[in-house]
Coordinates of C-alpha atoms and ligand atoms in Angstrom, one line a residue:
X9 CA 0.0 0.0 0.0
X10 CA 1.4 3.4 -0.9
X11 CA 2.2 6.0 1.7
X12 CA 0.1 9.1 0.9
X13 CA 2.2 11.7 -0.8
X14 CA 1.6 15.1 -2.3
X15 CA 2.4 15.0 -6.1
X16 CA 1.3 16.8 -9.3
X17 CA -1.7 14.4 -9.3
X18 CA -2.4 13.8 -5.6
X19 CA -3.5 16.1 -2.7
X20 CA -3.5 15.3 1.0
X21 CA -5.9 16.6 3.7
X22 CA -5.0 16.1 7.3
X23 CA -7.8 14.9 9.5
X24 CA -5.8 14.8 12.7
X25 CA -6.8 17.1 15.6
X26 CA -9.7 17.1 18.0
X27 CA -12.5 14.6 17.6
X28 CA -15.6 13.7 19.7
X29 CA -15.0 10.6 21.7
X30 CA -17.0 8.1 23.8
X31 CA -16.4 4.7 25.3
X32 CA -19.1 2.0 25.2
X33 CA -22.4 2.0 23.4
X34 CA -23.0 4.2 20.4
X35 CA -24.9 3.5 17.2
X36 CA -23.9 5.8 14.3
X37 CA -26.8 6.6 12.0
X38 CA -27.3 9.2 9.3
X39 CA -28.6 11.7 11.8
X40 CA -26.7 10.8 15.0
X41 CA -24.1 13.2 16.3
X42 CA -21.7 11.9 18.9
X43 CA -20.8 15.4 20.1
X44 CA -24.3 15.8 21.4
X45 CA -24.2 12.6 23.5
X46 CA -24.1 13.5 27.2
X47 CA -21.2 11.2 27.8
X48 CA -19.2 12.4 24.9
X49 CA -15.9 14.2 25.5
X50 CA -12.9 15.3 23.4
X51 CA -10.0 13.3 22.1
X52 CA -7.0 14.1 20.1
X53 CA -6.0 12.1 17.0
X54 CA -3.5 10.5 16.8
X55 CA -2.7 9.4 20.3
X56 CA -3.5 6.6 22.7
X57 CA -6.7 7.6 24.6
X58 CA -5.6 5.9 27.8
X59 CA -3.4 8.5 29.5
X60 CA -5.1 11.6 28.0
X61 CA -8.5 10.9 29.7
X62 CA -7.2 11.2 33.3
X63 CA -9.6 8.6 34.7
X64 CA -8.6 5.2 35.9
X65 CA -11.7 3.3 34.6
X66 CA -11.5 5.0 31.2
X67 CA -7.8 4.3 31.0
X68 CA -8.4 0.6 31.5
X69 CA -11.6 0.5 29.5
X70 CA -11.9 -2.5 27.2
X71 CA -14.5 -2.5 24.4
X72 CA -15.6 0.0 21.7
X73 CA -14.0 3.4 21.7
X74 CA -15.9 5.8 19.4
X75 CA -14.4 8.7 17.5
X76 CA -16.4 11.1 15.3
X77 CA -15.9 14.4 13.4
X78 CA -17.5 16.3 10.6
X79 CA -15.3 17.1 7.7
X80 CA -15.8 19.7 4.9
X81 CA -15.3 18.0 1.6
X82 CA -12.9 19.3 -1.0
X83 CA -14.2 19.7 -4.5
X84 CA -13.0 16.9 -6.8
X85 CA -12.2 16.9 -10.5
X86 CA -14.3 14.6 -12.7
X87 CA -11.4 12.2 -12.9
X88 CA -10.5 12.1 -9.2
X89 CA -11.4 10.0 -6.2
X90 CA -11.1 10.6 -2.5
X91 CA -9.6 8.1 -0.2
X92 CA -9.8 7.9 3.6
X93 CA -6.7 6.5 5.1
X94 CA -5.7 5.4 8.6
X95 CA -2.0 4.8 9.6
X96 CA -3.3 2.5 12.3
X97 CA -6.3 2.0 14.6
X98 CA -5.6 -0.3 17.6
X99 CA -6.7 -3.0 17.5
X100 CA -9.9 -3.5 15.5
X101 CA -11.5 -0.7 13.5
X102 CA -14.9 0.0 12.0
X103 CA -15.3 3.1 9.8
X104 CA -18.7 4.7 9.1
X105 CA -19.4 7.6 6.7
X106 CA -22.7 9.4 7.5
X107 CA -23.6 6.5 9.7
X108 CA -23.0 3.8 7.1
X109 CA -20.4 1.1 7.7
X110 CA -17.8 1.4 4.9
X111 CA -14.7 -0.4 6.2
X112 CA -13.4 -2.8 8.8
X113 CA -9.9 -3.7 9.7
X114 CA -8.3 -6.1 12.2
X115 CA -4.8 -5.6 13.5
X116 CA -3.7 -2.5 15.3
X117 CA -0.4 -1.6 13.6
X118 CA -0.8 -1.5 9.9
X119 CA -2.5 1.0 7.6
X120 CA -5.8 0.6 5.8
X121 CA -7.9 2.8 3.5
X122 CA -11.3 3.1 1.8
X123 CA -12.4 5.0 -1.2
X124 CA -15.1 7.5 -0.4
X125 CA -18.0 6.4 -2.6
X126 CA -19.7 9.0 -4.8
X127 CA -23.0 9.1 -2.7
X128 CA -21.0 10.6 0.2
X129 CA -19.5 13.3 -1.9
X130 CA -22.8 14.9 -2.9
X131 CA -22.9 17.1 0.2
X132 CA -20.5 19.7 1.5
X133 CA -19.9 17.9 4.7
X134 CA -19.3 14.4 5.7
X135 CA -19.5 12.7 9.1
X136 CA -16.6 10.3 9.8
X137 CA -17.1 7.9 12.7
X138 CA -14.5 5.3 13.8
X139 CA -14.9 2.5 16.3
X140 CA -11.6 1.4 17.8
X141 CA -12.1 -1.8 19.7
X142 CA -9.2 -2.8 22.0
X143 CA -10.2 -6.3 22.9
X144 CA -7.5 -9.0 22.7
X145 CA -8.0 -12.7 23.0
X146 CA -6.6 -16.0 21.7
X147 CA -7.5 -15.2 18.1
X148 CA -5.8 -11.8 18.0
X149 CA -2.2 -10.5 17.7
X150 CA -1.0 -9.6 20.2
X151 CA -2.5 -12.3 22.3
X152 CA -4.6 -11.2 25.4
X153 CA -6.3 -13.2 28.1
X154 CA -9.9 -12.0 27.7
X155 CA -12.2 -12.2 30.8
X156 CA -15.7 -10.9 31.5
X157 CA -16.4 -9.7 35.1
X158 CA -19.8 -8.9 36.5
X159 CA -20.3 -5.3 37.8
X160 CA -22.4 -4.9 41.0
X161 CA -25.3 -3.7 38.8
X162 CA -25.1 -7.0 36.8
X163 CA -23.6 -5.4 33.7
X164 CA -20.5 -7.0 32.1
X165 CA -17.1 -5.5 32.4
X166 CA -14.6 -6.7 29.8
X167 CA -11.0 -7.2 30.9
X168 CA -7.9 -8.0 28.9
X169 CA -4.9 -9.2 30.8
X170 CA -2.0 -8.7 28.5
X171 CA -0.1 -11.9 27.7
X172 CA 2.9 -9.7 27.1
X173 CA 4.9 -7.1 29.0
X174 CA 3.7 -3.8 27.7
X175 CA 0.6 -1.7 28.4
X176 CA -2.3 -2.3 26.0
X177 CA -2.5 1.2 24.7
X178 CA -5.2 1.8 22.1
X179 CA -7.1 4.3 20.0
X180 CA -6.4 6.0 16.6
X181 CA -2.6 5.7 17.0
X182 CA -1.4 7.1 13.6
X183 CA -2.5 9.9 11.2
X184 CA -5.9 10.0 9.5
X185 CA -5.8 11.5 6.1
X186 CA -8.0 12.2 3.1
X187 CA -6.1 12.1 -0.1
X188 CA -7.1 12.5 -3.7
X189 CA -5.8 10.4 -6.6
X190 CA -6.9 10.0 -10.2
X191 CA -9.5 7.3 -10.8
X192 CA -7.0 5.7 -13.1
X193 CA -4.1 5.5 -10.7
X194 CA -0.9 3.8 -9.5
X195 CA -1.9 1.3 -6.7
X196 CA 1.5 0.1 -5.6
X197 CA 5.1 0.2 -6.6
X198 CA 7.6 -2.7 -6.0
X199 CA 11.2 -2.0 -6.4
X200 CA 13.7 -4.8 -6.7
X201 CA 17.3 -4.7 -8.0
X202 CA 20.2 -7.0 -8.9
X203 CA 23.6 -5.6 -7.9
X204 CA 26.7 -6.6 -9.9
X205 CA 29.3 -8.6 -8.0
X206 CA 31.4 -5.5 -7.2
X207 CA 28.1 -3.7 -6.2
X208 CA 28.8 -0.8 -8.5
X209 CA 26.0 -1.4 -11.1
X210 CA 22.3 -2.2 -10.4
X211 CA 19.7 -3.6 -12.7
X212 CA 16.5 -2.1 -11.2
X213 CA 13.1 -3.6 -11.8
X214 CA 10.1 -1.6 -11.0
X215 CA 6.7 -3.3 -10.9
X216 CA 3.8 -1.0 -11.0
X217 CA 0.4 -2.1 -9.9
X218 CA -2.3 0.0 -11.5
X219 CA -6.0 -0.2 -12.0
X220 CA -5.7 1.6 -15.4
X221 CA -5.3 -0.1 -18.7
X222 CA -3.9 1.4 -21.9
X223 CA -1.8 4.0 -20.2
X224 CA 1.9 4.3 -20.7
X225 CA 4.1 3.7 -17.6
X226 CA 7.2 5.9 -17.5
X227 CA 9.9 5.2 -15.0
X228 CA 12.6 7.5 -13.9
X229 CA 15.3 7.0 -11.3
X230 CA 16.7 10.1 -9.7
X231 CA 19.7 10.5 -7.4
X232 CA 19.7 12.6 -4.2
X233 CA 20.5 15.7 -6.2
X234 CA 17.5 15.2 -8.5
X235 CA 19.7 14.1 -11.5
X236 CA 18.2 11.4 -13.7
X237 CA 20.3 8.3 -13.5
X238 CA 18.1 5.9 -15.5
X239 CA 14.9 6.0 -17.4
X240 CA 12.5 3.6 -19.1
X241 CA 9.0 2.5 -19.6
X242 CA 6.8 -0.4 -18.5
X243 CA 8.7 -3.6 -18.0
X244 CA 12.2 -2.1 -18.8
X245 CA 15.1 -3.1 -16.5
X246 CA 16.7 0.2 -15.5
X247 CA 20.5 0.1 -15.2
X248 CA 22.1 2.4 -12.7
X249 CA 25.9 2.8 -13.0
X250 CA 28.2 3.9 -10.2
X251 CA 25.7 2.9 -7.5
X252 CA 25.9 4.8 -4.2
X253 CA 25.0 2.0 -1.8
X254 CA 22.7 2.4 1.2
X255 CA 25.0 1.7 4.1
X256 CA 24.3 1.5 7.9
X257 CA 24.7 5.1 9.2
X258 CA 25.6 6.2 5.7
X259 CA 22.2 6.2 3.9
X260 CA 21.7 7.0 0.3
X261 CA 18.3 7.1 -1.2
X262 CA 17.3 7.1 -4.9
X263 CA 13.9 8.1 -6.0
X264 CA 11.9 6.0 -8.3
X265 CA 9.4 8.2 -10.1
X266 CA 6.5 6.4 -11.6
X267 CA 4.2 8.1 -14.0
X268 CA 1.1 7.1 -16.0
X269 CA 0.7 8.9 -19.3
X270 CA -2.2 9.1 -21.7
X271 CA -0.4 10.3 -24.8
X272 CA 1.5 13.3 -23.5
X273 CA -1.0 13.9 -20.7
X274 CA 0.2 13.1 -17.2
X275 CA -2.5 11.0 -15.4
X276 CA -0.8 10.0 -12.2
X277 CA 2.6 10.4 -10.5
X278 CA 4.1 8.8 -7.5
X279 CA 7.7 9.0 -6.1
X280 CA 9.0 6.1 -4.1
X281 CA 12.3 6.5 -2.3
X282 CA 14.5 3.5 -2.1
X283 CA 18.1 2.5 -1.1
X284 CA 20.2 -0.2 -2.6
X285 CA 22.1 -2.7 -0.5
X286 CA 22.8 -6.4 -0.5
X287 CA 21.8 -8.7 2.4
X288 CA 23.1 -12.2 2.8
X289 CA 23.4 -14.7 5.6
X290 CA 26.2 -17.2 5.2
X291 CA 29.0 -19.0 7.2
X292 CA 27.6 -17.7 10.5
X293 CA 27.8 -14.1 9.3
X294 CA 25.2 -11.4 8.6
X295 CA 26.5 -9.6 5.5
X296 CA 25.4 -6.2 4.4
X297 CA 27.0 -5.2 1.1
X298 CA 29.3 -8.2 1.3
X299 CA 30.7 -7.2 4.6
X300 CA 30.1 -8.9 8.0
X301 CA 27.8 -6.6 10.0
X302 CA 27.6 -6.4 13.8
X303 CA 24.3 -5.3 15.2
X304 CA 24.6 -2.8 18.0
X305 CA 21.3 -1.4 19.2
X306 CA 18.0 -1.9 20.9
X307 CA 14.7 -3.5 21.2
X308 CA 12.3 -0.5 21.5
X309 CA 8.7 0.4 22.1
X310 CA 6.5 3.0 20.7
X311 CA 5.9 4.5 24.1
X312 CA 6.1 8.1 25.4
X313 CA 4.5 10.0 28.2
X314 CA 1.0 11.4 27.3
X315 CA 1.0 10.0 23.8
X316 CA 1.3 6.4 24.9
X317 CA 1.7 4.4 21.7
X318 CA 0.4 7.2 19.5
X319 CA 2.7 8.6 16.8
X320 CA 5.2 11.0 18.4
X321 CA 7.5 12.1 15.6
X322 CA 9.7 14.3 17.8
X323 CA 10.3 11.4 20.1
X324 CA 11.1 9.1 17.1
X325 CA 13.7 11.5 15.8
X326 CA 15.2 12.1 19.3
X327 CA 15.4 8.3 19.9
X328 CA 17.3 7.8 16.6
X329 CA 19.6 10.7 17.4
X330 CA 20.3 9.2 20.8
X331 CA 20.8 5.8 19.2
X332 CA 23.4 7.3 16.9
X333 CA 25.0 9.3 19.7
X334 CA 25.6 6.1 21.7
X335 CA 27.3 4.4 18.8
X336 CA 24.4 2.0 17.9
X337 CA 23.4 1.1 14.4
X338 CA 20.1 -0.8 14.6
X339 CA 16.8 -1.5 16.4
X340 CA 14.1 -4.1 16.3
X341 CA 10.4 -3.1 16.0
X342 CA 9.6 -5.0 19.2
X343 CA 6.7 -6.1 19.4
X344 CA 4.7 -4.8 16.5
X345 CA 5.2 -2.9 13.2
X346 CA 6.2 0.7 14.0
X347 CA 4.7 3.7 12.2
X348 CA 5.4 4.3 8.5
X349 CA 6.9 7.6 9.6
X350 CA 9.5 5.8 11.7
X351 CA 10.4 3.4 8.9
X352 CA 11.0 6.4 6.6
X353 CA 13.2 8.1 9.1
X354 CA 15.3 4.9 9.6
X355 CA 15.7 4.7 5.8
X356 CA 17.0 8.3 5.7
X357 CA 19.3 8.0 8.7
X358 CA 20.8 4.7 7.8
X359 CA 19.5 2.8 10.8
X360 CA 19.2 -0.9 10.3
X361 CA 15.8 -2.4 11.3
X362 CA 14.7 -5.9 12.2
X363 CA 10.9 -5.8 11.4
X364 CA 8.4 -7.6 13.6
X365 CA 4.7 -8.5 13.4
X366 CA 2.6 -8.2 16.6
X367 CA 3.0 -11.9 17.3
X368 CA 3.7 -11.6 21.0
X369 CA 2.1 -13.6 23.7
X370 CA 2.0 -16.9 21.8
X371 CA 2.8 -18.7 25.0
X372 CA -0.1 -19.8 27.1
X373 CA 0.0 -18.1 30.5
X374 CA 3.2 -16.2 29.7
X375 CA 5.0 -15.6 33.0
X376 CA 4.6 -11.8 32.9
X377 CA 0.9 -12.2 33.2
X378 CA 1.0 -15.0 35.7
X379 CA 0.7 -13.1 38.9
X380 CA -2.4 -11.4 37.5
X381 CA -4.1 -14.5 36.4
X382 CA -3.9 -16.0 39.8
X383 CA -4.9 -19.6 40.3
X384 CA -5.5 -20.8 36.8
X385 CA -6.0 -24.3 35.6
X386 CA -2.9 -26.1 34.4
X387 CA -1.8 -24.5 31.1
X388 CA -2.8 -26.6 28.1
X389 CA -0.6 -26.8 25.0
X390 CA -0.2 -23.3 23.5
X391 CA -0.7 -24.6 20.0
X392 CA -4.0 -26.2 20.8
X393 CA -5.5 -23.2 22.5
X394 CA -4.3 -20.4 20.3
X395 CA -6.4 -19.6 17.2
X396 CA -4.1 -17.0 15.8
X397 CA -3.2 -18.5 12.4
X398 CA -5.5 -16.2 10.4
X399 CA -4.4 -13.0 12.2
X400 CA -0.8 -14.0 11.9
X401 CA -1.0 -14.6 8.1
X402 CA -2.7 -11.3 7.7
X403 CA -0.1 -9.5 9.8
X404 CA 2.7 -10.9 7.8
X405 CA 1.0 -10.0 4.5
X406 CA 0.3 -6.5 5.6
X407 CA 3.8 -5.9 7.0
X408 CA 5.6 -7.1 3.9
X409 CA 3.2 -5.2 1.7
X410 CA 3.9 -2.0 3.6
X411 CA 7.6 -2.3 4.2
X412 CA 8.9 -4.3 1.2
X413 CA 10.8 -1.3 -0.4
X414 CA 12.5 -0.1 2.8
X415 CA 16.3 -0.3 2.6
X416 CA 16.5 -0.2 6.4
X417 CA 14.6 -3.5 6.8
X418 CA 17.2 -6.3 6.8
X419 CA 15.3 -9.1 8.4
X420 CA 11.7 -10.2 9.3
X421 CA 10.6 -11.6 12.6
X422 CA 7.8 -14.2 12.6
X423 CA 7.2 -14.0 16.4
X424 CA 8.6 -12.8 19.7
X425 CA 9.2 -15.4 22.3
X426 CA 6.6 -17.9 21.2
X427 CA 6.4 -21.3 22.9
X428 CA 8.6 -22.8 20.2
X429 CA 9.5 -25.8 22.3
X430 CA 5.9 -27.1 22.7
X431 CA 4.5 -29.8 20.4
X432 CA 2.8 -28.2 17.4
X433 CA 5.2 -25.2 17.2
X434 CA 6.9 -26.4 14.1
X435 CA 3.5 -27.1 12.3
X436 CA 2.4 -23.6 13.3
X437 CA 5.5 -21.7 12.2
X438 CA 6.7 -23.6 9.1
X439 CA 4.0 -22.2 6.8
X440 CA 4.3 -18.7 8.3
X441 CA 8.1 -18.5 7.8
X442 CA 7.5 -19.7 4.2
X443 CA 4.8 -17.0 3.8
X444 CA 7.4 -14.4 4.5
X445 CA 9.8 -16.0 2.0
X446 CA 7.1 -16.2 -0.7
X447 CA 5.9 -12.6 -0.3
X448 CA 9.1 -10.7 0.1
X449 CA 10.3 -9.4 -3.3
X450 CA 13.8 -8.8 -1.7
X451 CA 14.1 -12.3 -0.1
X452 CA 15.3 -10.9 3.2
X453 CA 16.3 -13.4 6.0
X454 CA 13.6 -14.5 8.4
X455 CA 14.0 -15.1 12.1
X456 CA 12.0 -16.1 15.2
X457 CA 13.0 -14.4 18.5
X458 CA 13.6 -17.3 20.9
X459 CA 12.6 -17.5 24.5
X460 CA 14.7 -18.9 27.3
X461 CA 12.4 -21.8 27.8
X462 CA 13.1 -23.0 24.3
X463 CA 16.8 -23.9 24.8
X464 CA 18.9 -25.6 22.1
X465 CA 17.7 -29.1 21.7
X466 CA 14.2 -28.3 23.0
X467 CA 13.3 -25.6 20.4
X468 CA 11.5 -27.1 17.4
X469 CA 11.9 -24.4 14.8
X470 CA 15.4 -22.9 14.8
X471 CA 16.5 -25.0 11.7
X472 CA 13.8 -23.2 9.7
X473 CA 15.1 -19.6 10.3
X474 CA 18.2 -17.8 9.1
X475 CA 19.6 -16.2 12.2
X476 CA 19.4 -17.5 15.8
X477 CA 18.0 -14.5 17.7
X478 CA 17.9 -15.0 21.5
X479 CA 16.3 -13.1 24.3
X480 CA 18.4 -14.0 27.3
X481 CA 18.5 -12.7 30.9
X482 CA 21.5 -14.5 32.4
X483 CA 22.2 -12.4 35.5
X484 CA 18.6 -11.2 35.8
X485 CA 15.8 -13.8 35.5
X486 CA 18.4 -16.6 35.6
X487 CA 21.5 -16.4 37.9
X488 CA 20.1 -13.3 39.5
X489 CA 23.0 -11.3 41.0
X490 CA 25.3 -14.2 40.2
X491 CA 27.3 -12.8 37.3
X492 CA 30.0 -15.4 37.4
X493 CA 27.4 -18.2 37.0
X494 CA 25.6 -16.1 34.5
X495 CA 28.7 -16.0 32.3
X496 CA 29.3 -19.7 32.5
X497 CA 25.8 -20.6 31.7
X498 CA 25.5 -18.1 28.9
X499 CA 28.7 -19.4 27.3
X500 CA 27.5 -23.0 27.6
X501 CA 24.2 -22.2 25.9
X502 CA 25.7 -20.2 23.0
X503 CA 28.2 -22.9 22.3
X504 CA 25.4 -25.4 22.1
X505 CA 23.5 -23.3 19.6
X506 CA 26.6 -23.0 17.5
X507 CA 27.2 -26.8 17.7
X508 CA 23.7 -27.4 16.4
X509 CA 23.7 -24.7 13.7
X510 CA 27.3 -24.0 12.8
X511 CA 26.3 -22.0 9.7
X512 CA 23.8 -19.7 11.4
X513 CA 24.9 -16.5 13.0
X514 CA 23.7 -16.0 16.6
X515 CA 22.7 -12.7 18.1
X516 CA 20.9 -11.3 21.2
X517 CA 17.7 -9.5 20.5
X518 CA 17.2 -8.9 24.2
X519 CA 19.2 -8.8 27.4
X520 CA 18.9 -6.4 30.2
X521 CA 18.4 -5.6 33.9
X522 CA 15.7 -3.4 35.5
X523 CA 17.5 -0.3 36.9
X524 CA 16.1 2.6 38.9
X525 CA 18.1 5.7 38.2
X526 CA 19.5 7.2 41.4
X527 CA 19.9 3.8 43.1
X528 CA 23.6 3.1 43.8
X529 CA 25.7 0.4 45.4
X530 CA 29.3 -0.4 46.1
X531 CA 28.5 -4.0 45.2
X532 CA 26.6 -5.6 42.4
X533 CA 23.1 -5.2 43.9
X534 CA 20.3 -5.6 41.3
X535 CA 18.3 -2.5 40.4
X536 CA 21.2 -0.2 41.0
X537 CA 22.9 1.7 38.2
X538 CA 26.2 -0.1 39.0
X539 CA 24.5 -3.5 38.6
X540 CA 23.2 -2.6 35.2
X541 CA 26.8 -1.9 34.1
X542 CA 28.2 -5.0 35.7
X543 CA 25.4 -7.1 34.1
X544 CA 26.2 -5.8 30.6
X545 CA 30.0 -6.2 31.2
X546 CA 29.5 -9.9 32.1
X547 CA 27.4 -10.5 29.0
X548 CA 29.8 -8.7 26.7
X549 CA 32.8 -10.6 27.9
X550 CA 31.1 -13.8 26.6
X551 CA 29.9 -12.1 23.4
X552 CA 33.4 -11.0 22.6
X553 CA 34.9 -14.5 22.7
X554 CA 32.6 -15.9 20.0
X555 CA 33.3 -15.3 16.3
X556 CA 29.7 -16.4 15.3
X557 CA 28.0 -14.0 17.6
X558 CA 26.9 -11.1 15.3
X559 CA 25.0 -8.7 17.4
X560 CA 23.7 -7.2 20.7
X561 CA 20.4 -5.5 20.9
X562 CA 19.7 -4.5 24.5
X563 CA 16.4 -4.6 26.2
X564 CA 15.3 -1.8 26.2
X565 CA 16.1 1.5 24.7
X566 CA 14.0 3.3 27.3
X567 CA 11.8 2.5 30.3
X568 CA 8.3 1.9 29.2
X569 CA 4.7 1.5 30.5
X570 CA 3.4 -2.0 31.4
X571 CA 0.4 -3.4 33.1
X572 CA 0.5 -3.4 36.9
X573 CA 2.4 -6.5 38.1
X574 CA 4.3 -7.6 41.1
X575 CA 7.5 -7.6 39.1
X576 CA 7.0 -4.1 37.5
X577 CA 7.6 -0.9 39.4
X578 CA 5.4 1.5 37.5
X579 CA 6.6 0.0 34.2
X580 CA 9.6 -1.9 32.9
X581 CA 12.8 -0.3 33.9
X582 CA 15.3 -2.1 31.7
X583 CA 15.9 1.0 29.6
X584 CA 19.3 2.5 29.1
X585 CA 17.3 5.7 29.1
X586 CA 14.5 6.6 31.4
X587 CA 11.0 7.0 29.9
X588 CA 11.8 10.7 29.5
X589 CA 15.0 9.8 27.7
X590 CA 17.4 10.8 30.4
X591 CA 20.5 8.6 30.4
X592 CA 21.3 6.1 33.1
X593 CA 24.9 5.6 34.1
X594 CA 25.2 2.7 31.7
X595 CA 24.9 5.0 28.7
X596 CA 28.5 6.2 29.0
X597 CA 29.6 2.5 29.3
X598 CA 27.8 1.6 26.1
X599 CA 29.0 4.7 24.2
X600 CA 32.5 3.7 25.0
X601 CA 32.0 0.1 23.9
X602 CA 29.9 0.8 20.8
X603 CA 32.0 3.6 19.4
X604 CA 35.0 1.3 19.5
X605 CA 33.2 -1.7 17.9
X606 CA 33.1 -1.1 14.1
X607 CA 29.8 -1.7 12.2
X608 CA 31.6 -4.1 9.9
X609 CA 34.3 -6.8 10.4
X610 CA 34.1 -7.1 14.2
X611 CA 33.5 -10.8 14.0
X612 CA 35.0 -13.3 11.6
X613 CA 32.0 -15.7 11.4
X614 CA 32.7 -19.4 12.1
X615 CA 35.6 -20.6 14.2
Ligands
BDP708 C1 10.9 -10.6 27.3 C2 9.9 -9.9 26.4 C3 9.8 -8.4 26.6 C4 9.9 -8.1 28.1 C5 11.2 -8.6 28.6 C6 11.3 -8.3 30.1 O1 10.2 -10.2 25.0 O2 8.6 -7.9 26.0 O3 9.6 -6.8 28.4 O4 11.4 -10.0 28.4 O5 11.0 -9.2 30.9 O6 10.2 -11.7 27.8 O7 11.8 -7.2 30.5

């Protein structure tokens, strides 16, 4: 799906701002007006509604969250159509125009759009109503434990206990836009390229999806200065000489201009930025542009004060500036697809991204939720109780469709910490991993982020993926405050993975220790700033011994909001930065380490 862009043939109207809002029952009709409902209040778009409402029950409300506004309609040309587009609505959306249901979308982290049908364009004004439902259960991604409780008055209260370790923020999280496009238009652009062996020449193939027949497709590739470097039409392969590669922290983006012409008349134009780089996994190395890359970076969250999970572009830019400042080069979109705006920023700044679907919580009675669930029946087999296959397939399709052209994306994640050691895991994941491989026009590597319970030998899927990505907490959840034991056990486990899969690179996608800034100790006492440093030091000593260990992404970039749990002190505090992005002591330690580890050539691969 194309990101909305202004062009000679397309206009954009921003529908962000203040909308009417109500939780619970509302039936949009032709004449209804949410703003006149006695329970209606105001809400800003885009943002999570949770923290903005300043009321505990509303913050934790599960069910239908209604948004509505009136919009003055622009005048359209005879040959134009109007599209209503949402960057994301979390988690299930229903969209009504003048009270009529026109679109539904499941999944809270990917865009969707609907063409405004002609009957809605006859008036000057249109009523747009959106229902954002935030229920999660065993059919959705992420997975939630859905419970219904009885209120004293007999009514039902819906409750979702997250089967994952972040707060279930919801609402209209990303921009809402109207855009116009010609009725005969470009629907999608797929850019692939074949680089010569020395990476200096590229044969670029641009596949244009269009609903128009009989129009000429003109293709132009421009460099960053706007100079034309290749031109062609339709199915031509466009050859670019003297390629400037997209490199980590040294980005270079070309623009692929796609135009539809009727004779000499321009019908539609769309510019897609793209970078060229080569990704390959072999001999226990992760190669970018034929050079062994070392991942230095973070698992993150879309999480800021006030905005919750809503788009916060200033925070995004600040985070990537901090990421660069500390000497990092990458992040993982844990645990869901991040905004299109963030992906575009990463492309421009040369930040390497591991891209993840919201497949988190695929572990029945995941420990983070355990103390909330209380006395539950014995867990059954995850793969018998989860009914997430359909949602999972859809999430993969929509993610690849959205992010396929991004140079920053170097690998796909099929799931974070699923129960990959339980019977049925292989049958569940094999077709999903294959789906990524079938869909991705750039054939990027695919991984599954492994949980500590699925140790080598127990895990049932590692042979199907390209890179062994591990979330490990030796020195925190295991060997707590026993860093010498932590090192030994970590080394033992890594050696075992390498013995089983000698050709696959191994990396950490999570490791970390909760740390409360301002807590200090002469000794290695957990939660202190000193312990965080000692914890990382112990882990790094092991990483540095192993030639097949190709990356370290810490958990987490910043402290973030979670559900209330015994093991969470107003959120998860494993950040190197606080939630307000103030550095903990460990930041200096990382900066020293990461500015001395080169992006390329730090590890030699197999030993
Ligand atoms: C892992 C999860 C992550 C948690 C983290 C932690 O992937 O979402 O926040 O551990 O416990 O289980 O801090």
